[in-house]
Tab-separated table of C-alpha atoms in Angstrom:
chain	number	residue	atom	x	y	z
A	160	UNK	CA	133.886	297.367	0.150
A	161	UNK	CA	136.537	298.262	-2.356
A	162	UNK	CA	134.996	300.361	-5.167
A	163	UNK	CA	131.822	301.306	-3.493
A	164	UNK	CA	131.210	303.953	-6.770
A	165	UNK	CA	131.078	300.756	-9.209
A	166	UNK	CA	129.215	299.173	-7.170
A	167	UNK	CA	126.617	300.799	-6.931
A	168	UNK	CA	126.932	302.379	-10.882
A	169	UNK	CA	126.934	298.284	-11.779
A	170	UNK	CA	123.727	298.039	-9.887
A	171	UNK	CA	121.812	300.972	-11.596
A	172	UNK	CA	123.155	300.071	-15.138
A	173	UNK	CA	121.713	296.707	-14.107
A	174	UNK	CA	118.094	298.206	-12.799
A	175	UNK	CA	117.884	300.629	-16.030
A	176	UNK	CA	117.882	297.396	-18.771
A	177	UNK	CA	115.420	295.514	-16.641
A	178	UNK	CA	111.272	295.952	-16.395
A	179	UNK	CA	111.152	293.418	-13.832
A	180	UNK	CA	111.897	292.914	-9.610
A	181	UNK	CA	114.279	290.304	-10.977
A	182	UNK	CA	115.562	291.584	-14.554
A	183	UNK	CA	118.679	292.808	-13.144
A	184	UNK	CA	119.780	289.598	-12.371
A	185	UNK	CA	122.112	288.442	-14.782
A	186	UNK	CA	123.813	291.668	-14.967
A	187	UNK	CA	125.019	291.951	-11.505
A	188	UNK	CA	125.639	288.649	-11.515
A	189	UNK	CA	127.806	288.311	-14.232
A	190	UNK	CA	129.847	291.584	-12.865
A	191	UNK	CA	129.877	290.867	-9.532
A	192	UNK	CA	130.650	287.028	-10.207
A	193	UNK	CA	133.473	287.882	-12.592
A	194	UNK	CA	135.172	291.052	-10.282
A	195	UNK	CA	135.064	288.130	-7.417
A	196	UNK	CA	132.181	290.382	-5.063
A	197	UNK	CA	129.744	287.596	-4.185
A	198	UNK	CA	129.318	283.694	-4.980
A	199	UNK	CA	126.482	281.543	-6.914
A	200	UNK	CA	125.560	280.685	-2.814
A	201	UNK	CA	124.979	284.332	-2.459
A	202	UNK	CA	123.620	285.315	-5.177
A	203	UNK	CA	120.313	281.804	-4.411
A	204	UNK	CA	119.835	283.325	-0.932
A	205	UNK	CA	119.640	286.757	-1.815
A	206	UNK	CA	117.127	285.348	-4.438
A	207	UNK	CA	115.031	283.371	-1.535
A	208	UNK	CA	115.237	286.314	0.732
A	209	UNK	CA	113.582	289.253	-1.766
A	210	UNK	CA	110.898	286.565	-2.105
A	211	UNK	CA	109.795	285.578	1.386
A	212	UNK	CA	110.695	289.314	2.942
A	213	UNK	CA	106.987	291.536	2.192
A	214	UNK	CA	107.175	294.195	-0.760
A	215	UNK	CA	108.667	293.842	-4.083
A	216	UNK	CA	110.769	291.095	-5.032
A	217	UNK	CA	112.891	293.547	-6.266
A	218	UNK	CA	114.593	293.945	-2.963
A	219	UNK	CA	116.734	291.147	-3.098
A	220	UNK	CA	119.412	292.404	-4.208
A	221	UNK	CA	119.513	294.361	-0.925
A	222	UNK	CA	120.115	291.139	0.677
A	223	UNK	CA	123.097	290.582	-2.022
A	224	UNK	CA	124.035	293.642	-0.278
A	225	UNK	CA	124.048	293.649	2.981
A	226	UNK	CA	125.615	289.362	1.635
A	227	UNK	CA	128.264	290.622	-0.064
A	228	UNK	CA	128.817	294.326	2.042
A	229	UNK	CA	126.695	294.426	4.949
A	230	UNK	CA	125.089	297.544	6.159
A	231	UNK	CA	126.264	299.013	3.971
A	232	UNK	CA	126.370	297.084	0.115
A	233	UNK	CA	123.011	296.755	1.172
A	234	UNK	CA	121.948	300.852	1.589
A	235	UNK	CA	124.234	301.542	-2.006
A	236	UNK	CA	121.671	298.710	-3.823
A	237	UNK	CA	117.775	300.243	-2.313
A	238	UNK	CA	119.396	303.432	-3.534
A	239	UNK	CA	120.006	301.969	-6.817
A	240	UNK	CA	117.590	300.225	-7.445
A	241	UNK	CA	114.812	303.041	-5.986
A	242	UNK	CA	116.154	305.443	-8.651
A	243	UNK	CA	115.611	304.432	-12.357
A	244	UNK	CA	111.929	303.513	-11.799
A	245	UNK	CA	111.586	307.658	-10.485
A	246	UNK	CA	111.734	308.396	-14.338
A	247	UNK	CA	107.935	307.220	-14.140
A	248	UNK	CA	107.713	311.289	-13.344
A	249	UNK	CA	109.090	312.951	-16.340
A	250	UNK	CA	107.147	310.298	-18.384
A	251	UNK	CA	104.178	310.759	-17.653
A	252	UNK	CA	104.724	314.527	-19.149
A	253	UNK	CA	106.753	313.223	-22.394
A	254	UNK	CA	104.357	310.115	-23.208
A	255	UNK	CA	102.468	309.916	-25.892
A	256	UNK	CA	105.150	312.056	-28.055
A	257	UNK	CA	107.511	309.313	-27.744
A	258	UNK	CA	106.078	306.079	-26.553
A	259	UNK	CA	103.460	305.688	-29.242
A	260	UNK	CA	105.814	304.732	-31.844
A	261	UNK	CA	106.533	301.566	-33.398
A	262	UNK	CA	110.253	301.641	-32.997
A	263	UNK	CA	110.053	303.113	-29.304
A	264	UNK	CA	107.769	299.234	-28.721
A	265	UNK	CA	110.049	297.297	-29.991
A	266	UNK	CA	112.721	298.668	-28.147
A	267	UNK	CA	111.327	297.820	-25.498
A	268	UNK	CA	110.040	294.651	-26.332
A	269	UNK	CA	113.373	293.646	-27.393
A	270	UNK	CA	114.695	295.037	-23.703
A	271	UNK	CA	112.511	292.188	-22.067
A	272	UNK	CA	113.528	289.343	-24.789
A	273	UNK	CA	116.479	289.995	-23.884
A	274	UNK	CA	115.862	289.811	-19.684
A	275	UNK	CA	113.951	287.046	-20.756
A	276	UNK	CA	116.520	285.037	-22.078
A	277	UNK	CA	119.131	286.250	-19.871
A	278	UNK	CA	117.641	285.121	-16.423
A	279	UNK	CA	116.669	281.482	-16.958
A	280	UNK	CA	121.004	281.180	-18.021
A	281	UNK	CA	121.896	282.938	-14.527
A	282	UNK	CA	118.976	280.940	-12.772
A	283	UNK	CA	120.335	277.938	-13.626
A	284	UNK	CA	123.905	278.502	-13.123
A	285	UNK	CA	122.783	279.512	-10.141
A	286	UNK	CA	121.417	276.592	-8.990
A	287	UNK	CA	124.342	274.193	-9.918
A	288	UNK	CA	126.425	276.372	-8.083
A	289	UNK	CA	125.091	273.933	-5.925
A	290	UNK	CA	126.597	270.701	-7.416
A	291	UNK	CA	124.486	269.204	-9.587
A	292	UNK	CA	121.681	266.140	-8.034
A	293	UNK	CA	118.397	263.981	-8.396
A	294	UNK	CA	117.865	265.747	-5.755
A	295	UNK	CA	118.055	269.278	-5.773
A	296	UNK	CA	116.262	268.638	-9.312
A	297	UNK	CA	113.537	267.364	-7.992
A	298	UNK	CA	113.111	270.522	-5.091
A	299	UNK	CA	113.451	272.580	-8.302
A	300	UNK	CA	110.888	271.337	-11.143
A	301	UNK	CA	108.572	270.383	-8.616
A	302	UNK	CA	108.705	274.522	-7.071
A	303	UNK	CA	108.543	275.202	-10.280
A	304	UNK	CA	105.652	273.455	-11.137
A	305	UNK	CA	103.689	273.980	-8.194
A	306	UNK	CA	104.405	277.673	-8.478
A	307	UNK	CA	102.666	277.170	-12.785
A	308	UNK	CA	100.167	275.215	-10.832
A	309	UNK	CA	99.200	278.616	-9.182
A	310	UNK	CA	96.856	276.836	-6.513
A	311	UNK	CA	99.441	277.099	-4.297
A	312	UNK	CA	100.813	280.790	-2.963
A	313	UNK	CA	104.603	281.266	-2.320
A	314	UNK	CA	105.794	281.076	1.308
A	315	UNK	CA	103.562	277.057	1.037
A	316	UNK	CA	105.737	276.392	-1.491
A	317	UNK	CA	109.206	277.868	-0.172
A	318	UNK	CA	108.197	275.509	2.798
A	319	UNK	CA	107.504	272.755	1.472
A	320	UNK	CA	111.007	273.316	-0.749
A	321	UNK	CA	112.962	273.661	3.425
A	322	UNK	CA	111.844	270.714	4.470
A	323	UNK	CA	112.993	268.817	1.735
A	324	UNK	CA	116.042	270.219	1.605
A	325	UNK	CA	115.975	269.617	5.234
A	326	UNK	CA	114.899	265.998	4.552
A	327	UNK	CA	117.212	265.312	1.566
A	328	UNK	CA	120.648	267.544	2.912
A	329	UNK	CA	121.121	266.588	6.336
B	281	UNK	CA	70.857	316.129	-6.481
B	282	UNK	CA	73.706	318.642	-5.507
B	283	UNK	CA	77.332	317.837	-6.579
B	284	UNK	CA	79.320	315.727	-4.142
B	285	UNK	CA	82.596	317.642	-3.230
B	286	UNK	CA	85.146	314.788	-4.238
B	287	UNK	CA	86.782	313.081	-1.255
B	288	UNK	CA	90.003	315.293	0.031
B	289	UNK	CA	93.276	313.397	-1.722
B	290	UNK	CA	95.492	312.277	1.277
B	291	UNK	CA	98.474	313.719	2.823
B	292	UNK	CA	101.914	313.898	3.199
B	293	UNK	CA	101.268	312.644	5.611
B	294	UNK	CA	99.108	309.640	4.803
B	295	UNK	CA	100.418	308.730	2.074
B	296	UNK	CA	103.727	307.943	4.273
B	297	UNK	CA	101.441	306.015	6.611
B	298	UNK	CA	99.844	304.495	4.140
B	299	UNK	CA	102.954	302.926	2.107
B	300	UNK	CA	104.502	302.444	5.299
B	301	UNK	CA	101.715	299.695	5.662
B	302	UNK	CA	101.648	298.389	2.245
B	303	UNK	CA	105.105	297.777	2.332
B	304	UNK	CA	105.883	295.933	5.531
B	305	UNK	CA	102.618	293.584	4.921
B	306	UNK	CA	102.669	293.179	1.352
B	307	UNK	CA	103.656	289.108	1.341
B	308	UNK	CA	103.524	287.752	-1.910
B	309	UNK	CA	106.175	290.037	-4.001
B	310	UNK	CA	104.775	293.106	-6.582
B	311	UNK	CA	101.045	291.635	-6.727
B	312	UNK	CA	100.737	291.618	-2.902
B	313	UNK	CA	101.681	295.564	-2.916
B	314	UNK	CA	99.875	296.320	-6.353
B	315	UNK	CA	96.355	294.505	-4.681
B	316	UNK	CA	96.976	296.530	-1.575
B	317	UNK	CA	96.907	299.613	-2.952
B	318	UNK	CA	94.875	299.410	-6.027
B	319	UNK	CA	92.293	298.154	-2.440
B	320	UNK	CA	93.358	301.564	-0.656
B	321	UNK	CA	93.515	303.931	-2.973
B	322	UNK	CA	90.883	303.242	-5.925
B	323	UNK	CA	87.682	301.241	-3.876
B	324	UNK	CA	87.974	302.660	-0.047
B	325	UNK	CA	89.715	305.805	-1.117
B	326	UNK	CA	87.993	307.020	-3.802
B	327	UNK	CA	91.122	309.244	-4.559
B	328	UNK	CA	91.790	307.774	-8.116
B	329	UNK	CA	89.518	306.274	-10.453
B	330	UNK	CA	89.966	302.355	-11.929
B	331	UNK	CA	90.829	305.513	-15.581
B	332	UNK	CA	93.670	306.725	-13.959
B	333	UNK	CA	95.219	303.579	-12.104
B	334	UNK	CA	95.771	301.786	-15.137
B	335	UNK	CA	96.973	304.688	-16.941
B	336	UNK	CA	99.684	305.695	-14.085
B	337	UNK	CA	100.473	301.659	-14.399
B	338	UNK	CA	100.887	301.572	-17.290
B	339	UNK	CA	103.236	304.261	-17.936
B	340	UNK	CA	105.930	302.827	-14.574
B	341	UNK	CA	105.704	299.741	-17.600
B	342	UNK	CA	107.203	301.907	-19.790
B	343	UNK	CA	110.070	303.031	-17.055
B	344	UNK	CA	112.969	300.744	-16.139
B	345	UNK	CA	112.905	299.456	-12.301
B	346	UNK	CA	110.589	298.454	-9.995
B	347	UNK	CA	106.989	299.116	-11.664
B	348	UNK	CA	105.450	299.053	-7.800
B	349	UNK	CA	108.375	301.745	-6.931
B	350	UNK	CA	107.155	303.627	-10.000
B	351	UNK	CA	103.836	303.651	-8.712
B	352	UNK	CA	104.945	304.945	-5.340
B	353	UNK	CA	105.904	307.712	-7.185
B	354	UNK	CA	103.517	308.379	-9.404
B	355	UNK	CA	100.072	308.750	-7.152
B	356	UNK	CA	102.518	310.127	-5.006
B	357	UNK	CA	103.192	313.151	-6.384
B	358	UNK	CA	99.939	313.117	-8.285
B	359	UNK	CA	98.048	314.135	-4.670
B	360	UNK	CA	100.821	315.593	-2.614
B	361	UNK	CA	103.980	316.850	-5.163
B	362	UNK	CA	107.502	315.683	-5.107
B	363	UNK	CA	107.411	315.515	-1.366
B	364	UNK	CA	103.730	313.677	-1.355
B	365	UNK	CA	106.263	310.962	-4.103
B	366	UNK	CA	109.800	311.075	-1.992
B	367	UNK	CA	107.950	309.351	1.023
B	368	UNK	CA	105.573	307.342	-0.993
B	369	UNK	CA	108.525	305.891	-2.551
B	370	UNK	CA	110.129	305.755	1.193
B	371	UNK	CA	107.511	304.625	2.660
B	372	UNK	CA	106.836	301.470	0.415
B	373	UNK	CA	111.098	300.734	0.430
B	374	UNK	CA	112.042	301.643	3.833
B	375	UNK	CA	110.110	298.169	6.088
B	376	UNK	CA	110.891	295.956	3.404
B	377	UNK	CA	114.161	297.034	3.598
B	378	UNK	CA	115.027	296.743	7.477
B	379	UNK	CA	113.144	293.326	7.440
B	380	UNK	CA	114.824	292.167	3.987
B	381	UNK	CA	118.668	293.091	5.644
B	382	UNK	CA	117.370	291.676	9.539
B	383	UNK	CA	116.540	288.119	7.164
B	384	UNK	CA	120.108	288.625	5.233
B	385	UNK	CA	121.031	289.220	9.011
B	386	UNK	CA	119.436	285.986	10.819
B	387	UNK	CA	120.299	284.151	8.473
B	388	UNK	CA	123.971	284.672	8.220
B	389	UNK	CA	123.989	284.537	12.609
B	390	UNK	CA	122.273	281.188	12.612
B	391	UNK	CA	124.274	279.398	9.117
B	392	UNK	CA	126.298	277.597	12.244
B	393	UNK	CA	123.125	275.880	13.663
B	394	UNK	CA	122.943	272.134	12.275
B	395	UNK	CA	120.563	271.221	9.746
B	396	UNK	CA	120.297	275.443	8.645
B	397	UNK	CA	122.617	274.572	5.694
B	398	UNK	CA	120.141	271.424	4.734
B	399	UNK	CA	117.999	274.490	5.326
B	400	UNK	CA	118.290	277.131	2.826
B	401	UNK	CA	119.931	274.926	0.673
B	402	UNK	CA	116.437	273.551	-0.190
B	403	UNK	CA	114.682	276.917	0.456
B	404	UNK	CA	117.119	278.311	-2.676
B	405	UNK	CA	116.447	275.894	-4.774
B	406	UNK	CA	112.768	276.155	-4.717
B	407	UNK	CA	112.761	280.383	-4.943
B	408	UNK	CA	115.315	279.945	-8.071
B	409	UNK	CA	112.058	276.967	-9.194
B	410	UNK	CA	109.556	279.462	-8.672
B	411	UNK	CA	111.590	282.222	-10.247
B	412	UNK	CA	111.974	280.202	-13.927
B	413	UNK	CA	107.830	280.380	-13.574
B	414	UNK	CA	108.541	283.681	-13.244
B	415	UNK	CA	110.582	284.219	-16.388
B	416	UNK	CA	107.927	282.577	-18.296
B	417	UNK	CA	105.513	284.699	-17.534
B	418	UNK	CA	107.328	287.129	-18.487
B	419	UNK	CA	108.136	285.812	-22.033
B	420	UNK	CA	104.643	284.648	-22.786
B	421	UNK	CA	102.879	288.029	-23.239
B	422	UNK	CA	105.735	289.537	-25.189
B	423	UNK	CA	105.821	286.421	-27.721
B	424	UNK	CA	102.098	286.462	-27.438
B	425	UNK	CA	102.169	289.753	-28.766
B	426	UNK	CA	104.971	289.602	-31.002
B	427	UNK	CA	102.676	286.737	-32.767
B	428	UNK	CA	99.887	289.623	-33.435
B	429	UNK	CA	102.638	291.670	-34.987
B	430	UNK	CA	102.701	288.994	-37.651
B	431	UNK	CA	105.475	286.181	-38.403
B	432	UNK	CA	107.990	287.723	-38.871
B	433	UNK	CA	108.028	289.478	-35.447
B	434	UNK	CA	107.176	286.273	-33.834
B	435	UNK	CA	110.371	284.791	-35.541
B	436	UNK	CA	112.548	286.879	-34.477
B	437	UNK	CA	111.528	287.850	-30.511
B	438	UNK	CA	111.846	284.167	-30.639
B	439	UNK	CA	115.418	283.950	-31.677
B	440	UNK	CA	115.839	287.337	-30.131
B	441	UNK	CA	115.324	284.711	-26.645
B	442	UNK	CA	117.315	281.603	-27.922
B	443	UNK	CA	120.052	283.535	-29.443
B	444	UNK	CA	120.411	286.057	-26.240
B	445	UNK	CA	120.522	282.343	-23.946
B	446	UNK	CA	122.958	281.045	-25.766
B	447	UNK	CA	125.486	283.947	-26.264
B	448	UNK	CA	124.871	284.642	-22.673
B	449	UNK	CA	126.081	281.316	-21.495
B	450	UNK	CA	129.194	281.306	-24.129
B	451	UNK	CA	130.305	284.701	-21.668
B	452	UNK	CA	128.975	287.722	-23.983
B	453	UNK	CA	128.605	290.674	-21.993
B	454	UNK	CA	124.943	291.172	-20.549
B	455	UNK	CA	123.781	294.654	-20.826
B	456	UNK	CA	125.563	293.399	-24.974
B	457	UNK	CA	122.843	291.287	-24.956
B	458	UNK	CA	120.185	292.955	-23.483
B	459	UNK	CA	120.731	296.629	-25.514
B	460	UNK	CA	121.201	294.224	-28.815
B	461	UNK	CA	117.908	293.055	-28.646
B	462	UNK	CA	115.869	295.310	-27.508
B	463	UNK	CA	117.565	297.376	-31.383
B	464	UNK	CA	116.867	294.690	-33.256
B	465	UNK	CA	112.865	294.209	-32.598
B	466	UNK	CA	113.479	298.194	-32.110
B	467	UNK	CA	114.373	298.492	-35.967
B	468	UNK	CA	112.046	295.501	-37.307
B	469	UNK	CA	109.451	296.722	-35.484
B	470	UNK	CA	110.016	299.988	-37.662
B	471	UNK	CA	110.456	298.489	-40.775
B	472	UNK	CA	107.699	296.589	-40.302
B	473	UNK	CA	105.869	299.853	-38.691
B	474	UNK	CA	106.697	301.410	-42.451
B	475	UNK	CA	105.869	298.595	-43.982
B	476	UNK	CA	108.868	298.279	-45.512
B	477	UNK	CA	109.344	293.478	-45.273
B	478	UNK	CA	108.511	293.064	-48.304
B	479	UNK	CA	105.558	290.354	-49.294
B	480	UNK	CA	104.431	288.217	-51.479
B	481	UNK	CA	102.629	289.827	-54.366
B	482	UNK	CA	101.092	287.499	-56.601
B	483	UNK	CA	99.680	290.372	-58.841
B	484	UNK	CA	103.640	290.875	-60.035
B	485	UNK	CA	105.943	288.651	-62.533
């Protein structure tokens, strides 16, 4: 790995501005792809692993760390995402004085909306990285529909997606 | 009725054991972790009330990063101080991290088998589709709470999402977009709160 400090700091930066497991994806994608540190395909695989493995989905970045830079990358990624949530400890003491102001609420809502706007763009880029074909679009939309219905559990949806991949891309 | 002594708080060692178990069995993302933790700490252990639990979880949403990590930290700190926080976070993350690396390594190793690339191709597309739904799930409550604060706020919220998406497609750095969106919404919320957004006043000529 050429630059472990930047590797760590870029993930940390992205995580500090995110409030959900996938929230750091857009920033990391932009920073890593532009530096040639990761491909769209590696991102896609990492996201899938994040959903397969137990624990929070946010561990997708650890998978990306491993895929791009081995155990060192995984360790850096795991450290970077473990730190920001620890701010909850001082926050518990400051809570009430700052958290409840309209400006603060607005700021956090704005951050979350920013993530909501950037995430689909990046996900579509990752999907498009595989080449846009009818079958692929069908898998994406089908999986989305099943997850949105809330009637089908994620492991089952992913299994169907795997089978569809085998049928279409073998 | 004689006073009952409260159930003893879990020690750091016990916290490590509990969170390790949760971390290695929570398939299905954050929701699974949340549910398992709730069952263990509130229902079975009786170590924390529903109200305190909700307050703790609310705090984790004010702080960046994974909520569940924050939850482990705040609960651990509550029961056993900084050591409790440290082992809780470690217990939650380490098994998952190990399994995640294991999966990544396995996929890399078996990549040469026939059909694996096709299977992974399908898997990634399916995971991406599911993630798109998650995005919508993130946006909807934000827009709903914006709507409750009036049309100006809702319009600005929608505008922020659309603008950010378009600008990202044009190559603007994500950090700039997210901080920009935060700033705009913050200013608007502040102005609305102060009542300085001009409203039509029928009494004025």
